[in-house]
Short mmCIF file of C-alpha atoms in Angstrom, two decimals:
data_model
loop_
_atom_site.label_atom_id
_atom_site.label_comp_id
_atom_site.label_asym_id
_atom_site.label_seq_id
_atom_site.Cartn_x
_atom_site.Cartn_y
_atom_site.Cartn_z
CA MET A 1 4.17 -11.51 115.00
CA LYS A 2 2.00 -8.85 113.38
CA LYS A 3 5.13 -7.28 111.89
CA LYS A 4 6.16 -10.59 110.28
CA THR A 5 2.64 -11.11 108.90
CA ILE A 6 2.58 -7.62 107.38
CA ILE A 7 6.04 -8.11 105.82
CA ALA A 8 4.98 -11.52 104.45
CA MET A 9 1.83 -9.97 102.93
CA ILE A 10 3.85 -7.14 101.33
CA VAL A 11 6.37 -9.63 99.88
CA GLY A 12 3.50 -11.84 98.63
CA ILE A 13 1.75 -8.89 96.97
CA GLY A 14 5.08 -7.86 95.40
CA ILE A 15 5.64 -11.35 93.99
CA ILE A 16 2.08 -11.48 92.62
CA ALA A 17 2.56 -8.04 91.04
CA ILE A 18 5.80 -9.19 89.35
CA ILE A 19 4.13 -12.38 88.06
CA VAL A 20 1.17 -10.39 86.67
CA PHE A 21 3.55 -7.86 85.07
CA LEU A 22 5.64 -10.59 83.44
CA PHE A 23 2.50 -12.39 82.23
CA PHE A 24 1.16 -9.27 80.50
CA CYS A 25 4.57 -8.40 79.01
CA TYR A 26 4.97 -11.93 77.65
CA ASN A 27 1.47 -11.93 76.16
CA SER A 28 1.90 -8.53 74.51
CA SER A 29 5.23 -9.57 72.98
CA GLU A 30 3.58 -12.77 71.69
CA THR A 31 0.84 -10.69 70.10
CA GLY A 32 3.47 -8.46 68.47
CA ASN A 33 5.21 -11.48 66.99
CA THR A 34 2.03 -12.83 65.44
CA THR A 35 1.58 -9.59 63.53
CA ILE A 36 5.18 -9.80 62.30
CA ASN A 37 4.93 -13.47 61.28
CA LYS A 38 2.50 -12.95 58.43
CA THR A 39 1.66 -15.59 55.87
CA GLU A 40 3.10 -15.30 52.37
CA GLU A 41 -0.36 -14.43 51.04
CA GLU A 42 -0.67 -11.57 53.57
CA MET A 43 2.77 -10.27 52.58
CA ILE A 44 1.78 -10.31 48.90
CA GLN A 45 -1.45 -8.45 49.65
CA ASP A 46 0.42 -5.86 51.73
CA VAL A 47 2.72 -5.13 48.77
CA LEU A 48 -0.20 -5.01 46.33
CA ASN A 49 -1.93 -2.47 48.60
CA ILE A 50 1.02 -0.06 48.61
CA SER A 51 -0.16 3.33 47.45
CA PHE A 52 2.07 5.81 49.25
CA TYR A 53 5.70 5.26 50.17
CA ARG A 54 9.10 6.84 50.76
CA ALA A 55 12.20 5.01 49.48
CA GLN A 56 15.86 5.20 48.65
CA LEU A 57 16.88 3.20 45.59
CA LYS A 58 19.99 1.97 43.83
CA ILE A 59 19.19 1.87 40.13
CA LYS A 60 21.17 0.25 37.30
CA ILE A 61 20.01 1.00 33.76
CA ALA A 62 21.64 -0.95 30.94
CA SER A 63 21.53 -0.01 27.28
CA ASN A 64 23.24 -1.60 24.27
CA LYS A 65 26.37 0.48 24.80
CA ASN A 66 26.73 1.13 28.53
CA GLU A 67 25.34 0.81 32.05
CA ASN A 68 24.48 3.77 34.27
CA GLN A 69 24.00 3.68 38.03
CA TYR A 70 22.00 6.07 40.19
CA ILE A 71 21.01 6.51 43.79
CA VAL A 72 17.68 8.30 44.16
CA LYS A 73 15.06 9.13 46.75
CA GLN A 74 11.40 8.74 45.87
CA GLU A 75 8.29 9.82 47.71
CA VAL A 76 4.72 9.08 46.67
CA THR A 77 1.86 10.60 48.66
CA LYS A 78 -1.82 11.13 47.93
CA ASN A 79 -1.33 14.45 46.10
CA MET A 80 2.33 14.48 45.08
CA VAL A 81 5.21 12.39 43.75
CA ARG A 82 8.83 13.45 44.17
CA GLN A 83 12.16 12.06 43.06
CA GLU A 84 15.62 13.40 43.94
CA ILE A 85 18.89 12.18 42.43
CA LEU A 86 21.62 11.69 45.04
CA GLN A 87 24.27 10.13 42.79
CA PRO A 88 26.11 10.44 40.40
CA GLU A 89 27.58 13.76 41.51
CA ASN A 90 27.22 15.54 38.17
CA ILE A 91 23.39 15.37 38.39
CA ALA A 92 22.99 15.17 42.18
CA GLY A 93 20.34 17.52 43.50
CA VAL A 94 18.06 17.26 40.47
CA VAL A 95 14.54 17.06 41.90
CA THR A 96 11.45 16.08 39.91
CA THR A 97 8.06 16.83 41.46
CA TYR A 98 4.63 16.09 40.05
CA GLU A 99 1.55 17.61 41.66
CA GLU A 100 -1.94 18.30 40.27
CA GLY A 101 -0.92 17.92 36.61
CA LYS A 102 2.17 20.09 37.04
CA LEU A 103 5.69 18.69 36.56
CA THR A 104 8.53 20.70 38.14
CA LEU A 105 12.21 20.03 37.45
CA TYR A 106 14.61 21.71 39.87
CA ASN A 107 18.41 21.66 39.81
CA SER A 108 19.66 22.64 43.26
CA GLN A 109 23.28 22.97 42.09
CA LEU A 110 22.37 25.52 39.41
CA GLU A 111 19.30 26.85 41.25
CA LEU A 112 17.25 26.51 38.07
CA SER A 113 13.72 25.21 37.71
CA GLN A 114 11.37 24.43 34.85
CA VAL A 115 7.62 23.87 35.15
CA TYR A 116 5.47 21.88 32.68
CA GLU A 117 1.69 22.24 32.89
CA ASP A 118 -0.80 19.45 32.04
CA TYR A 119 1.92 16.80 32.11
CA ALA A 120 1.03 13.09 31.87
CA TYR A 121 1.23 11.27 35.20
CA MET A 122 4.93 10.58 35.75
CA THR A 123 4.71 7.42 37.85
CA ASN A 124 3.54 5.36 34.87
CA ASN A 125 7.03 4.00 34.28
CA ALA A 126 9.29 1.18 35.45
CA LEU A 127 11.13 3.20 38.11
CA TRP A 128 8.14 3.55 40.44
CA LEU A 129 7.00 0.79 42.79
CA ASN A 130 3.33 1.77 42.65
CA SER A 131 3.49 1.62 38.84
CA PHE A 132 4.50 -2.05 39.09
CA VAL A 133 1.73 -2.68 41.65
CA GLU A 134 -0.93 -1.19 39.37
CA GLU A 135 0.34 -3.13 36.36
CA PHE A 136 0.36 -6.39 38.34
CA LYS A 137 -3.20 -5.85 39.62
CA ASN A 138 -4.58 -4.83 36.22
CA ASN A 139 -2.99 -7.63 34.15
CA THR A 140 -4.05 -10.70 36.09
CA GLU A 141 -3.85 -12.96 33.00
CA LYS A 142 -0.15 -12.13 32.54
CA THR A 143 1.01 -12.36 36.14
CA LYS A 144 2.80 -15.08 38.05
CA ILE A 145 3.80 -15.69 41.67
CA SER A 146 6.80 -17.90 42.40
CA TYR A 147 9.25 -18.60 45.21
CA GLU A 148 13.04 -18.64 45.14
CA ASN A 149 15.31 -19.11 48.16
CA ASN A 150 13.94 -16.73 50.79
CA ASN A 151 12.00 -14.56 48.34
CA ILE A 152 8.49 -14.26 46.95
CA ILE A 153 8.58 -13.16 43.29
CA LEU A 154 5.72 -11.26 41.66
CA GLU A 155 6.07 -11.25 37.87
CA VAL A 156 4.14 -9.39 35.19
CA LYS A 157 4.50 -9.43 31.39
CA ASN A 158 3.29 -7.01 28.75
CA GLU A 159 3.66 -6.44 25.01
CA ARG A 160 6.32 -3.71 25.24
CA ARG A 161 9.75 -4.53 23.83
CA TYR A 162 12.06 -2.90 26.40
CA ASP A 163 10.18 -3.69 29.61
CA TYR A 164 8.59 -6.96 28.54
CA ARG A 165 8.94 -8.71 31.92
CA LYS A 166 9.13 -7.25 35.45
CA LYS A 167 9.92 -9.20 38.60
CA LEU A 168 9.50 -7.84 42.11
CA TYR A 169 11.41 -9.74 44.80
CA ILE A 170 9.88 -9.67 48.30
CA ASN A 171 11.72 -10.81 51.41
CA LYS A 172 9.76 -13.67 53.03
CA GLU A 173 11.04 -12.77 56.50
CA ASN A 174 9.71 -9.21 56.70
CA GLY A 175 7.45 -8.87 53.63
CA LYS A 176 9.42 -5.90 52.23
CA PRO A 177 10.29 -5.45 48.54
CA LEU A 178 14.02 -6.04 47.94
CA GLN A 179 14.46 -5.38 44.25
CA LEU A 180 12.66 -4.93 40.96
CA ILE A 181 14.17 -6.45 37.80
CA VAL A 182 13.05 -5.35 34.33
CA GLN A 183 13.89 -7.44 31.25
CA ASP A 184 13.41 -6.78 27.56
CA ILE A 185 11.76 -9.15 25.09
CA ASN A 186 15.07 -11.06 24.72
CA GLN A 187 15.25 -11.57 28.52
CA LYS A 188 18.16 -9.15 28.84
CA GLN A 189 18.09 -7.17 32.09
CA THR A 190 17.52 -3.49 31.31
CA ILE A 191 16.77 -2.12 34.80
CA CYS A 192 17.63 -3.32 38.29
CA ILE A 193 16.22 -1.40 41.26
CA GLU A 194 17.37 -2.23 44.77
CA TYR A 195 15.27 -0.86 47.64
CA THR A 196 17.89 0.08 50.26
CA GLU A 197 15.26 1.89 52.36
CA LEU A 198 11.50 1.64 52.11
CA GLU A 199 8.89 3.22 54.35
CA ILE A 200 5.19 2.62 53.67
CA LEU A 201 3.24 5.82 54.37
#
C-alpha cells in the first residue's frame, strides 16, 4: 500500500511539473509574440531610430542613357561607415571606408588604395539608409506616411532636381525596410535600392 502511495505521489508531482513547465513555456512564447506584433507606429519609430546597421543591397541607378545594377554591402557604426561592391565583377572588391574625416578607397583586385583627408561625410547621399532617416526627421513639413498593400511608405520631398522624392517601403509584418525608391522632379525613378539583408546594430 505504501509503495502504491509513493508511486502515485511521484506520478502526481511529475504531472504537476509538466503542467507548470508547459504553462511557463506558453506564457514566454506569448510574451515573445507581443514584442514581434508591433503597431505600425512602433515600426515607423523603430526605422526612424536606426543609426547603425549592416546591409546587403541590390541597387539600380537609371540615367538618361542607361541603367546600371550593383550589389553592395554597407556597414554603418558609431565611428565608421563602409561600403563594398560585390557586383558587377569588373568593380567587385572596391571598398570605400570613411572614418574620422578620412575617406579610404581600396581596390582589392588591384591591391591599390587612396586616402583623402578632411573629406565631407559620405553618408549624406541617397544610397545610405541613415541619410534617408535624417532627411525624413529633419524635413517634417515635406514628409508623408501612407499605406499600400502590406507596406508602410515613408516619403520625403526636397528641392533637388535628381532626388526630388524618396520613398522608403517598410514591411508591415516584420517592420523591416524593403526598398528605397528615389525619383527626380519629373517623377522618373532614378534609384531603386532593395534591402536583401538588413541587420540593425
